[in-house]
Coordinates of C-alpha atoms in Angstrom, one line a residue:
X1018 CA 70.2 161.2 142.1
X1019 CA 73.6 160.9 140.6
X1020 CA 73.3 164.3 139.0
X1021 CA 72.4 166.0 142.3
X1022 CA 75.2 164.2 144.2
X1023 CA 77.8 165.1 141.6
X1024 CA 76.5 168.7 141.4
X1025 CA 76.9 169.0 145.2
X1026 CA 80.4 167.5 145.0
X1027 CA 81.2 170.2 142.4
X1028 CA 80.3 172.9 144.9
X1029 CA 82.9 171.7 147.4
X1030 CA 86.1 172.9 145.5
X1031 CA 84.2 176.0 144.3
X1032 CA 83.4 177.1 147.9
X1033 CA 87.0 176.4 149.0
X1034 CA 88.4 178.3 146.1
X1035 CA 86.2 181.4 146.8
X1036 CA 87.1 181.3 150.5
X1037 CA 90.8 181.2 149.7
X1038 CA 90.4 184.0 147.1
X1039 CA 89.3 186.4 149.9
X1040 CA 92.0 185.5 152.3
X1041 CA 95.2 184.9 150.4
X1042 CA 96.4 185.8 146.9
X1043 CA 100.0 184.8 146.9
X1044 CA 101.3 183.1 143.6
X1045 CA 101.0 179.6 145.2
X1046 CA 97.4 180.3 146.3
X1047 CA 96.5 181.8 142.9
X1048 CA 97.3 178.5 141.2
X1049 CA 95.4 176.6 143.9
X1050 CA 92.3 178.9 143.5
X1051 CA 92.4 178.6 139.7
X1052 CA 92.6 174.8 139.8
X1053 CA 89.8 174.4 142.5
X1054 CA 87.5 176.6 140.4
X1055 CA 88.2 174.7 137.2
X1056 CA 87.8 171.4 139.1
X1057 CA 84.4 172.6 140.3
X1058 CA 83.2 173.4 136.7
X1059 CA 84.6 170.2 135.4
X1060 CA 82.7 168.2 138.0
X1061 CA 79.6 170.1 137.1
X1062 CA 80.3 169.2 133.5
X1063 CA 80.4 165.5 134.4
X1064 CA 77.2 165.8 136.5
X1065 CA 75.3 167.0 133.4
X1066 CA 76.0 163.7 131.7
X1067 CA 74.0 162.0 134.5
X1068 CA 71.1 164.4 134.1
X1069 CA 69.2 162.0 131.8
X1070 CA 65.9 162.7 133.3
X1071 CA 66.5 166.5 133.5
X1072 CA 68.0 167.4 130.1
X1073 CA 67.2 166.5 126.6
X1074 CA 70.3 165.4 124.6
X1075 CA 70.7 168.7 122.7
X1076 CA 70.3 170.7 125.9
X1077 CA 72.7 168.5 127.7
X1078 CA 75.2 168.8 124.8
X1079 CA 75.1 172.6 125.1
X1080 CA 75.8 172.6 128.8
X1081 CA 78.4 169.9 128.5
X1082 CA 80.5 171.7 125.8
X1083 CA 80.1 175.0 127.7
X1084 CA 81.5 173.7 131.0
X1085 CA 84.2 171.7 129.3
X1086 CA 86.6 174.6 129.9
X1087 CA 87.0 173.1 133.4
X1088 CA 89.3 170.4 132.2
X1089 CA 90.7 172.2 129.1
X1090 CA 92.1 175.3 130.8
X1091 CA 94.1 173.2 133.3
X1092 CA 96.9 173.3 130.8
X1093 CA 97.7 177.1 131.2
X1094 CA 97.2 176.8 134.9
X1095 CA 99.9 174.1 135.3
X1096 CA 102.2 176.1 133.0
X1097 CA 101.8 179.2 135.1
X1098 CA 102.5 177.1 138.2
X1099 CA 105.7 175.9 136.5
X1100 CA 106.6 179.5 135.7
X1101 CA 106.3 180.8 139.3
X1102 CA 107.9 177.6 140.6
X1103 CA 111.1 178.0 138.5
X1104 CA 111.3 181.8 138.8
X1105 CA 110.4 182.5 142.4
X1106 CA 110.6 179.5 144.6
X1107 CA 113.2 177.0 143.2
X1108 CA 116.6 176.9 144.9
X1109 CA 118.2 175.6 141.7
X1110 CA 120.3 178.5 140.4
X1111 CA 120.0 177.4 136.8
X1112 CA 116.3 178.3 136.6
X1113 CA 116.7 181.7 138.4
X1114 CA 118.6 183.3 135.5
X1115 CA 116.8 185.8 133.4
X1116 CA 117.8 184.1 130.1
X1117 CA 115.3 181.3 130.8
X1118 CA 112.3 183.7 131.4
X1119 CA 111.4 184.2 127.7
X1120 CA 111.1 180.4 126.9
X1121 CA 108.8 180.0 130.0
X1122 CA 106.7 182.9 128.9
X1123 CA 106.4 181.5 125.4
X1124 CA 105.2 178.2 126.9
X1125 CA 102.7 180.1 129.0
X1126 CA 101.4 182.0 126.0
X1127 CA 101.3 178.8 123.9
X1128 CA 99.3 176.9 126.6
X1129 CA 96.7 179.6 126.8
X1130 CA 96.3 179.8 123.0
X1131 CA 96.1 176.0 122.6
X1132 CA 93.5 175.6 125.4
X1133 CA 91.5 178.5 123.9
X1134 CA 91.6 176.8 120.4
X1135 CA 90.6 173.4 122.0
X1136 CA 87.7 175.0 123.9
X1137 CA 86.4 176.7 120.7
X1138 CA 86.6 173.5 118.7
X1139 CA 84.8 171.6 121.5
X1140 CA 81.8 173.8 120.9
X1141 CA 81.6 172.7 117.3
X1142 CA 81.0 169.4 115.6
X1143 CA 84.8 169.0 115.1
X1144 CA 85.2 168.6 118.9
X1145 CA 82.0 167.1 120.1
X1146 CA 79.4 166.0 117.5
X1147 CA 76.8 165.1 120.1
X1148 CA 75.7 162.9 123.0
X1149 CA 74.4 159.3 123.0
X1150 CA 72.8 157.2 125.7
X1151 CA 75.2 154.8 127.4
X1152 CA 74.0 151.7 129.3
X1153 CA 76.8 150.5 131.5
X1154 CA 74.8 147.7 133.1
X1155 CA 72.6 147.2 136.2
X1156 CA 75.4 148.0 138.7
X1157 CA 75.9 151.6 137.3
X1158 CA 73.3 154.2 136.2
X1159 CA 72.5 155.1 132.6
X1160 CA 74.0 158.4 131.4
X1161 CA 74.9 160.3 128.3
X1162 CA 78.3 159.8 126.6
X1163 CA 79.9 162.3 124.2
X1164 CA 80.5 161.5 120.5
X1165 CA 83.8 163.1 119.6
X1166 CA 84.6 164.8 116.3
X1167 CA 87.6 164.6 113.9
X1168 CA 89.6 167.2 115.9
X1169 CA 89.3 165.3 119.2
X1170 CA 93.0 164.6 119.0
X1171 CA 93.7 168.3 119.8
X1172 CA 91.9 167.8 123.1
X1173 CA 93.9 164.7 123.8
X1174 CA 97.1 166.7 123.0
X1175 CA 96.1 169.5 125.4
X1176 CA 95.3 166.9 128.1
X1177 CA 98.5 165.0 127.5
X1178 CA 100.6 168.1 127.7
X1179 CA 98.8 169.0 131.0
X1180 CA 99.8 165.6 132.4
X1181 CA 103.4 166.0 131.2
X1182 CA 103.8 169.4 132.8
X1183 CA 102.1 168.2 136.0
X1184 CA 104.5 165.2 136.2
X1185 CA 107.4 167.6 135.6
X1186 CA 106.2 169.8 138.4
X1187 CA 106.3 166.9 140.8
X1188 CA 110.1 166.6 140.1
X1189 CA 110.7 170.4 140.4
X1190 CA 108.8 170.5 143.7
X1191 CA 111.6 168.5 145.3
X1192 CA 114.0 171.4 144.8
X1193 CA 112.0 174.0 146.8
X1194 CA 114.0 175.4 149.7
X1195 CA 111.1 175.9 152.1
X1196 CA 109.6 172.7 153.5
X1197 CA 106.0 174.0 153.5
X1198 CA 106.3 175.2 149.9
X1199 CA 107.8 171.9 148.9
X1200 CA 105.0 169.9 150.4
X1201 CA 102.2 172.1 149.1
X1202 CA 103.7 172.1 145.6
X1203 CA 103.9 168.3 145.7
X1204 CA 100.3 168.1 146.9
X1205 CA 99.0 170.3 144.1
X1206 CA 101.1 168.7 141.4
X1207 CA 100.1 165.2 142.3
X1208 CA 96.5 166.2 142.7
X1209 CA 96.4 167.8 139.2
X1210 CA 98.1 164.8 137.7
X1211 CA 95.7 162.3 139.5
X1212 CA 92.5 164.2 138.7
X1213 CA 93.3 164.5 135.0
X1214 CA 94.4 160.9 134.8
X1215 CA 91.2 159.6 136.4
X1216 CA 89.2 162.0 134.1
X1217 CA 90.8 160.5 131.0
X1218 CA 90.3 156.9 132.2
X1219 CA 86.6 157.8 132.9
X1220 CA 86.3 159.5 129.5
X1221 CA 87.4 156.4 127.7
X1222 CA 85.1 154.1 129.7
X1223 CA 87.9 152.4 131.6
X1224 CA 86.4 153.8 134.8
X1225 CA 82.9 154.9 135.5
X1226 CA 82.4 158.6 135.0
X1227 CA 81.2 159.3 138.6
X1228 CA 84.5 157.9 140.0
X1229 CA 86.1 161.1 138.8
X1230 CA 83.6 163.2 140.7
X1231 CA 84.1 161.2 144.0
X1232 CA 87.9 161.3 143.6
X1233 CA 87.8 165.1 143.4
X1234 CA 86.5 165.2 147.0
X1235 CA 89.6 163.4 148.3
X1236 CA 91.9 165.5 146.1
X1237 CA 90.3 168.7 147.2
X1238 CA 90.9 167.7 150.8
X1239 CA 94.6 167.1 149.9
X1240 CA 94.8 170.6 148.5
X1241 CA 93.0 172.0 151.5
X1242 CA 95.6 170.3 153.9
X1243 CA 98.4 171.9 151.9
X1244 CA 96.8 175.3 152.0
X1245 CA 96.3 175.0 155.8
X1246 CA 99.9 174.1 156.3
X1247 CA 101.0 177.2 154.3
X1248 CA 98.6 179.4 156.2
X1249 CA 99.9 178.0 159.4
X1250 CA 103.5 178.6 158.3
X1251 CA 102.6 182.2 157.4
X1252 CA 101.2 182.8 160.9
X1253 CA 104.1 181.0 162.5
X1254 CA 106.6 183.2 160.5
X1255 CA 104.7 186.3 161.5
X1256 CA 104.7 185.2 165.2
X1257 CA 108.5 184.4 165.0
X1258 CA 109.2 187.7 163.4
X1259 CA 107.2 189.5 166.1
X1260 CA 109.1 187.6 168.8
X1261 CA 112.5 188.4 167.2
X1262 CA 111.6 192.1 167.0
X1263 CA 110.5 192.1 170.6
X1264 CA 113.6 190.3 171.8
X1265 CA 116.0 192.5 169.8
X1266 CA 114.4 195.5 171.4
X1267 CA 116.3 196.5 174.6
X1268 CA 113.2 198.0 176.2
X1269 CA 111.1 196.0 178.6
X1270 CA 108.0 194.9 176.8
X1271 CA 105.2 192.7 178.2
X1272 CA 101.4 192.1 178.1
X1273 CA 99.5 191.0 181.2
X1274 CA 95.9 189.7 181.6
X1275 CA 93.3 190.8 184.2
X1276 CA 94.9 188.4 186.7
X1277 CA 98.2 190.3 186.3
X1278 CA 99.8 187.3 184.7
X1279 CA 102.4 187.7 182.0
X1280 CA 101.1 186.4 178.6
X1281 CA 103.6 188.0 176.4
X1282 CA 107.1 189.2 177.3
X1283 CA 110.5 189.8 175.6
X1284 CA 113.9 188.6 176.7
X1285 CA 114.8 192.0 178.2
X1286 CA 111.8 191.7 180.6
X1287 CA 112.7 188.1 181.5
X1288 CA 116.3 189.1 182.3
X1289 CA 115.0 191.3 185.2
X1290 CA 113.9 188.1 186.9
X1291 CA 117.0 186.2 185.7
X1292 CA 115.0 183.6 183.8
X1293 CA 113.8 182.5 180.3
X1294 CA 110.7 184.0 178.7
X1295 CA 108.9 180.6 178.9
X1296 CA 109.4 180.5 182.7
X1297 CA 108.0 184.0 183.1
X1298 CA 104.7 183.4 181.3
X1299 CA 101.5 182.8 183.2
X1300 CA 103.1 184.1 186.4
X1301 CA 102.6 187.3 188.4
X1302 CA 105.2 189.6 189.9
X1303 CA 104.1 188.5 193.4
X1304 CA 104.6 184.9 192.5
X1305 CA 108.0 185.6 191.1
X1306 CA 109.0 187.7 194.1
X1307 CA 106.6 187.2 197.0
X1308 CA 108.3 189.5 199.6
X1309 CA 108.9 192.4 197.2
X1310 CA 107.3 195.7 198.1
X1311 CA 108.1 196.6 194.5
X1312 CA 105.8 193.8 193.2
X1313 CA 102.9 195.0 195.3
X1314 CA 103.3 198.5 194.1
X1315 CA 103.4 197.4 190.4
X1316 CA 100.2 195.3 190.9
X1317 CA 98.4 198.3 192.5
X1318 CA 99.4 200.6 189.6
X1319 CA 98.2 198.1 187.0
X1320 CA 94.9 197.7 188.8
X1321 CA 94.3 201.4 188.4
X1322 CA 95.0 201.2 184.7
X1323 CA 92.8 198.1 184.2
X1324 CA 89.9 199.8 186.1
X1325 CA 90.2 203.0 184.0
X1326 CA 91.2 205.1 187.0
X1327 CA 94.4 206.0 185.1
X1328 CA 93.8 205.7 181.3
X1329 CA 97.5 205.8 180.7
X1330 CA 100.2 205.3 183.3
X1331 CA 103.5 207.1 182.5
X1332 CA 106.2 207.5 185.1
X1333 CA 109.9 207.3 185.8
X1334 CA 110.4 204.3 188.2
X1335 CA 113.4 203.1 190.2
X1336 CA 113.4 199.3 190.2
X1337 CA 115.7 196.7 191.6
X1338 CA 116.2 193.4 189.8
X1339 CA 116.7 190.0 191.5
X1340 CA 120.5 190.5 191.3
X1341 CA 120.2 193.7 193.3
X1342 CA 121.0 196.0 190.4
X1343 CA 119.3 199.4 190.5
X1344 CA 117.7 200.5 187.2
X1345 CA 115.9 203.7 186.2
X1346 CA 113.0 202.9 183.8
X1347 CA 110.6 205.2 182.0
X1348 CA 107.4 203.2 182.2
X1349 CA 104.3 203.5 179.9
X1350 CA 101.3 201.2 180.7
X1351 CA 98.3 201.2 178.4
X1352 CA 95.0 199.3 178.7
X1353 CA 94.2 197.1 175.7
X1354 CA 90.9 195.3 174.9
X1355 CA 91.1 192.2 172.9
X1356 CA 88.2 189.8 172.2
X1357 CA 86.3 191.3 175.2
X1358 CA 89.3 190.7 177.5
X1359 CA 91.0 193.6 179.3
X1360 CA 94.8 193.5 178.9
X1361 CA 97.6 195.8 179.9
X1362 CA 100.5 196.6 177.6
X1363 CA 103.7 197.9 179.2
X1364 CA 106.8 199.4 177.5
X1365 CA 109.7 200.2 179.8
X1366 CA 112.7 202.2 178.6
X1367 CA 115.9 201.6 180.6
X1368 CA 117.5 205.0 181.1
X1369 CA 120.0 203.8 183.8
X1370 CA 123.0 204.7 181.7
X1371 CA 121.5 208.2 181.0
X1372 CA 121.0 208.7 184.7
X1373 CA 124.5 207.6 185.5
X1374 CA 125.9 209.9 182.8
X1375 CA 123.8 212.8 184.3
X1376 CA 125.2 212.0 187.8
X1377 CA 128.7 211.8 186.4
X1378 CA 128.4 215.2 184.7
X1379 CA 126.9 216.7 187.8
X1380 CA 129.7 215.3 189.9
X1381 CA 132.2 216.6 187.4
X1382 CA 130.7 220.0 187.5
X1383 CA 130.7 220.0 191.3
X1384 CA 134.4 219.0 191.2
X1385 CA 135.1 221.8 188.8
X1386 CA 133.4 224.4 191.0
X1387 CA 135.1 223.0 194.1
X1388 CA 138.5 223.2 192.3
X1389 CA 137.9 226.8 191.3
X1390 CA 136.8 227.7 194.8
X1391 CA 139.7 225.9 196.3
X1392 CA 142.2 227.6 194.1
X1393 CA 140.7 231.1 194.7
X1394 CA 140.0 230.9 198.4
X1395 CA 142.4 228.4 200.1
X1396 CA 145.5 230.7 199.7
X1397 CA 143.6 233.8 200.8
X1398 CA 142.4 232.0 204.0
X1399 CA 145.7 230.4 204.9
X1400 CA 147.7 233.6 205.3
X1401 CA 145.5 235.3 207.9
X1402 CA 144.9 231.8 209.5
X1403 CA 148.7 231.5 210.0
X1404 CA 148.7 234.8 211.8
X1405 CA 145.8 233.8 214.0
X1406 CA 147.5 230.6 215.0
X1407 CA 150.7 232.4 215.8
X1408 CA 148.9 234.9 218.1
X1409 CA 147.0 232.0 219.8
X1410 CA 150.3 230.2 220.5
X1411 CA 151.9 233.5 221.8
X1412 CA 149.0 234.1 224.2
X1413 CA 149.1 230.5 225.3
X1414 CA 152.7 231.0 226.6
X1415 CA 151.3 233.4 229.2
X1416 CA 150.9 231.2 232.3
X1417 CA 148.8 233.8 234.2
X1418 CA 146.1 233.9 231.5
X1419 CA 142.7 232.8 232.9
X1420 CA 141.3 231.4 229.6
X1421 CA 144.1 229.1 228.5
X1422 CA 141.5 226.3 227.8
X1423 CA 139.7 228.5 225.4
X1424 CA 143.0 229.1 223.5
X1425 CA 143.6 225.4 223.3
X1426 CA 140.1 224.9 221.7
X1427 CA 140.9 227.8 219.3
X1428 CA 144.2 226.2 218.3
X1429 CA 142.5 222.8 217.6
X1430 CA 139.8 224.5 215.5
X1431 CA 142.5 226.4 213.5
X1432 CA 144.3 223.0 212.9
X1433 CA 141.0 221.6 211.7
X1434 CA 140.5 224.5 209.3
X1435 CA 144.0 223.9 208.0
X1436 CA 143.1 220.3 207.3
X1437 CA 140.1 221.5 205.2
X1438 CA 142.4 223.9 203.3
X1439 CA 144.9 221.1 202.6
X1440 CA 142.1 218.9 201.2
X1441 CA 140.9 221.9 199.1
X1442 CA 144.4 222.5 197.7
X1443 CA 144.8 218.8 196.9
X1444 CA 141.5 219.0 194.9
X1445 CA 142.6 222.1 193.2
X1446 CA 146.0 220.8 192.2
X1447 CA 146.4 219.5 188.7
X1448 CA 146.8 215.8 188.3
X1449 CA 150.3 214.5 188.9
X1450 CA 152.1 213.8 185.6
X1451 CA 155.1 212.0 187.1
X1452 CA 154.7 208.5 188.5
X1453 CA 157.3 206.2 190.1
X1454 CA 157.4 202.5 190.4
X1455 CA 156.5 201.8 194.0
X1456 CA 155.9 198.6 196.0
X1457 CA 152.3 198.4 197.1
X1458 CA 153.0 196.6 200.4
X1459 CA 155.4 199.4 201.5
X1460 CA 152.8 202.1 200.8
X1461 CA 150.4 200.2 203.1
X1462 CA 153.0 199.7 205.8
X1463 CA 153.8 203.4 205.8
X1464 CA 150.1 204.3 206.1
X1465 CA 149.5 201.8 208.9
X1466 CA 152.6 203.1 210.8
X1467 CA 151.2 206.7 210.6
X1468 CA 147.7 205.6 211.7
X1469 CA 148.9 203.2 214.4
X1470 CA 148.6 205.5 217.3
X1471 CA 145.1 206.7 216.3
X1472 CA 144.0 203.1 215.9
X1473 CA 145.3 202.1 219.3
X1474 CA 143.5 205.0 221.0
X1475 CA 140.2 203.7 219.4
X1476 CA 141.0 200.1 220.2
X1477 CA 141.3 199.1 216.5
X1478 CA 143.7 196.5 215.3
X1479 CA 145.1 196.0 211.8
X1480 CA 145.3 192.8 209.8
X1481 CA 147.3 193.2 206.6
X1482 CA 147.8 190.7 203.8
X1483 CA 149.7 192.2 200.9
X1484 CA 151.6 190.7 197.9
X1485 CA 155.3 191.7 198.6
X1486 CA 156.2 191.5 194.8
X1487 CA 153.4 193.8 193.6
X1488 CA 154.7 197.0 192.0
X1489 CA 152.6 199.8 190.6
X1490 CA 153.3 203.1 188.8
X1491 CA 151.8 205.8 191.1
X1492 CA 152.0 209.0 193.0
X1493 CA 153.0 207.6 196.4
X1494 CA 152.1 210.5 198.5
X1495 CA 148.6 210.9 197.0
X1496 CA 147.9 207.2 197.4
X1497 CA 148.9 207.4 201.1
X1498 CA 146.4 210.3 201.4
X1499 CA 143.7 208.0 200.0
X1500 CA 144.4 205.1 202.4
X1501 CA 144.8 207.4 205.4
X1502 CA 141.4 209.0 204.7
X1503 CA 139.7 205.7 204.3
X1504 CA 141.3 204.1 207.3
X1505 CA 140.5 207.2 209.4
X1506 CA 136.8 206.9 208.3
X1507 CA 136.8 203.2 209.3
X1508 CA 138.4 203.9 212.7
X1509 CA 135.8 206.6 213.4
X1510 CA 133.0 204.1 212.3
X1511 CA 134.2 201.5 214.9
X1512 CA 133.0 203.3 218.0
X1513 CA 133.8 200.3 220.2
X1514 CA 136.9 199.1 218.4
X1515 CA 137.3 196.2 216.1
X1516 CA 139.4 194.7 213.4
X1517 CA 140.6 196.6 210.3
X1518 CA 141.4 194.1 207.5
X1519 CA 143.5 195.1 204.5
X1520 CA 144.2 193.0 201.4
X1521 CA 146.4 193.8 198.5
X1522 CA 146.8 191.5 195.4
X1523 CA 147.1 191.3 191.6
X1524 CA 143.8 190.4 189.8
X1525 CA 143.5 188.1 186.9
X1526 CA 143.0 191.0 184.4
X1527 CA 146.1 192.8 185.6
X1528 CA 145.0 195.3 188.2
X1529 CA 146.3 196.0 191.6
X1530 CA 143.4 195.4 194.0
X1531 CA 143.2 196.9 197.5
X1532 CA 140.4 195.8 199.9
X1533 CA 139.8 197.7 203.1
X1534 CA 137.2 196.1 205.4
X1535 CA 136.1 197.4 208.8
X1536 CA 133.6 196.3 211.5
X1537 CA 131.9 199.6 211.9
X1538 CA 128.3 200.8 211.9
X1539 CA 128.0 200.6 208.1
X1540 CA 126.4 203.1 205.7
X1541 CA 122.8 203.3 204.6
X1542 CA 122.2 202.1 201.0
X1543 CA 120.8 205.4 199.8
X1544 CA 123.9 207.3 201.0
X1545 CA 126.4 205.0 199.3
X1546 CA 125.4 206.5 195.9
X1547 CA 126.3 210.0 197.0
X1548 CA 129.7 209.1 198.5
X1549 CA 132.5 211.2 196.9
X1550 CA 130.3 214.2 196.2
X1551 CA 131.8 217.4 197.4
X1552 CA 130.6 218.4 200.9
X1553 CA 128.5 215.3 201.3
X1554 CA 129.3 213.5 204.6
X1555 CA 127.9 210.9 206.9
X1556 CA 129.7 212.3 210.0
X1557 CA 128.5 215.1 212.3
X1558 CA 131.7 217.1 212.1
X1559 CA 132.9 216.0 208.7
X1560 CA 133.8 218.3 205.8
X1561 CA 132.6 216.1 203.0
X1562 CA 135.9 216.6 201.2
X1563 CA 137.9 213.5 202.3
X1564 CA 136.2 211.1 199.9
X1565 CA 136.1 213.7 197.2
X1566 CA 139.9 213.8 197.4
X1567 CA 140.0 209.9 197.3
X1568 CA 137.8 209.8 194.2
X1569 CA 139.8 212.4 192.4
X1570 CA 143.1 210.7 193.1
X1571 CA 141.9 207.1 192.3
X1572 CA 139.7 207.8 189.3
X1573 CA 141.1 210.9 187.7
X1574 CA 144.7 210.8 188.5
X1575 CA 145.4 207.0 188.6
X1576 CA 142.6 205.9 186.2
X1577 CA 141.3 203.4 188.7
X1578 CA 138.0 202.5 190.3
X1579 CA 136.7 202.8 193.9
X1580 CA 133.7 200.9 195.1
X1581 CA 131.8 200.8 198.4
X1582 CA 129.8 197.9 199.9
X1583 CA 128.2 198.3 203.3
X1584 CA 125.8 196.6 205.6
X1585 CA 124.3 198.3 208.6
X1586 CA 125.8 197.2 211.9
X1587 CA 128.2 194.8 210.1
X1588 CA 130.7 197.0 208.5
X1589 CA 131.9 198.6 205.2
X1590 CA 134.2 197.2 202.5
X1591 CA 136.1 199.5 200.2
X1592 CA 137.6 198.1 197.0
X1593 CA 140.1 200.0 195.0
X1594 CA 141.3 198.8 191.6
X1595 CA 144.4 200.5 190.1
X1596 CA 146.1 199.8 186.8
X1597 CA 149.7 198.9 187.1
X1598 CA 150.6 201.7 184.7
X1599 CA 148.0 204.6 184.7
X1600 CA 149.7 206.3 181.7
X1601 CA 149.2 203.2 179.5
X1602 CA 145.7 202.8 180.8
X1603 CA 144.9 206.4 179.8
X1604 CA 146.3 205.7 176.3
X1605 CA 144.0 202.6 176.0
X1606 CA 141.0 204.7 176.9
X1607 CA 141.9 207.4 174.4
X1608 CA 142.3 204.8 171.6

């Protein structure tokens, strides 16, 4: 009975060692595997001593001496453990220097040679002469007990050195940098020390022999716990590394389940909803944004991918985040099957900046073409146009002419053509290189004075709030042209009159800020993006050049910014930011 029980106990560390052998072979685990396999053979060795009814004394002696390597070769195992501990894992710089490698290697070689010599002697009469029957009393079963030879002291030396190295390892384990490594090293070192100590006490009849076998179960469990902690740490590190890689990636990456819930997402994706990743998980787009048409569209597209209607969805999408920012995203959605569950992987590449660059280059090219056309055509048109207007005025002086009203219309249209030519010439002109220090409030006063009659006729009133001490370096006449164009547009947008509000102030970052706000019909959102493009207009009789001139003067000439915000039937707000000194601003950009 005791033999069978101890033999079964011996299988436990053996099975655990084999399982680990096929899953992990890092240095730490190599030591653990070696110790568990040796522990299994050692426990089998002890079980043979209880096989009184199964083996004759001579047969039991042969098996006993053969399986004795289970305890003997623990010495090179603990020495190898010390070697990898001091050379790979210890944070004590003293032991990481190459000068200490050769003594450690010598110790490793010596341990293996000593253990080999002890094992060879154990199979001779010098190590184990034989076995004898031992009767411990009624409370314990009878069993064989070894009779040691004259060289048994060599075995005791080998075992004592094993205990010494194991005890030293307990000390060195404290200096491991990684918590999981430190705990596992302590588990293993204490286990080796405890098992061998109990084995010695059992071998010298201080404790029953079978106590060593039962204690190995507990110690095997301790090693198992340490191994699980290390495996868990490895998985945790891989998971953390994966999350770091995903979060460092600027692309939008996420995985959804069949219910369209986010189960994996990176920080870039979470930023679209202005929340943390943890808050995004286990939610759908419709839950996050119930009223969004965009969310419904996304869910319908993903259903097609999950159902296999579209094996791979690849498209350029225009999306709007919760902050109202428009983004262009190249979307790739792929169905993924994992453990019988259908998932969808999505990778979105934000190309908004590329789209903005393309639009900028397109606008620049248009401006270049317009400039060339303006320079080549405007002067050729103006000369015959001047002659035409002169003849119209001359004919208009004839009081007997029947079609005087027609001449008046012709004169107005010629004036309108002249306005277009003036704007074309302004676009074609090179940027002004000379700027003067001007008072911003005076520029606005001059513009309002010029536009006052037009505003009264349209029942539009002005409200001006301007910093009287704000000075800017600028081309005064060109800025007047900008404000006149914008105010004219606002007056035309207020069909039934209203209030035109103008603010002028200095911003915290040192820019002159002009805000022009009207109460007109507003501009549709999809048209705002095209404002400033040559020949694009929202008016029936517009030329599409007024705002082009404004953009050229503000952005190119004065190194400023111009922005439009509009809401239908509520009005439009134009914000202009100008550096106090455009020349210095240009130098900064160049640097």
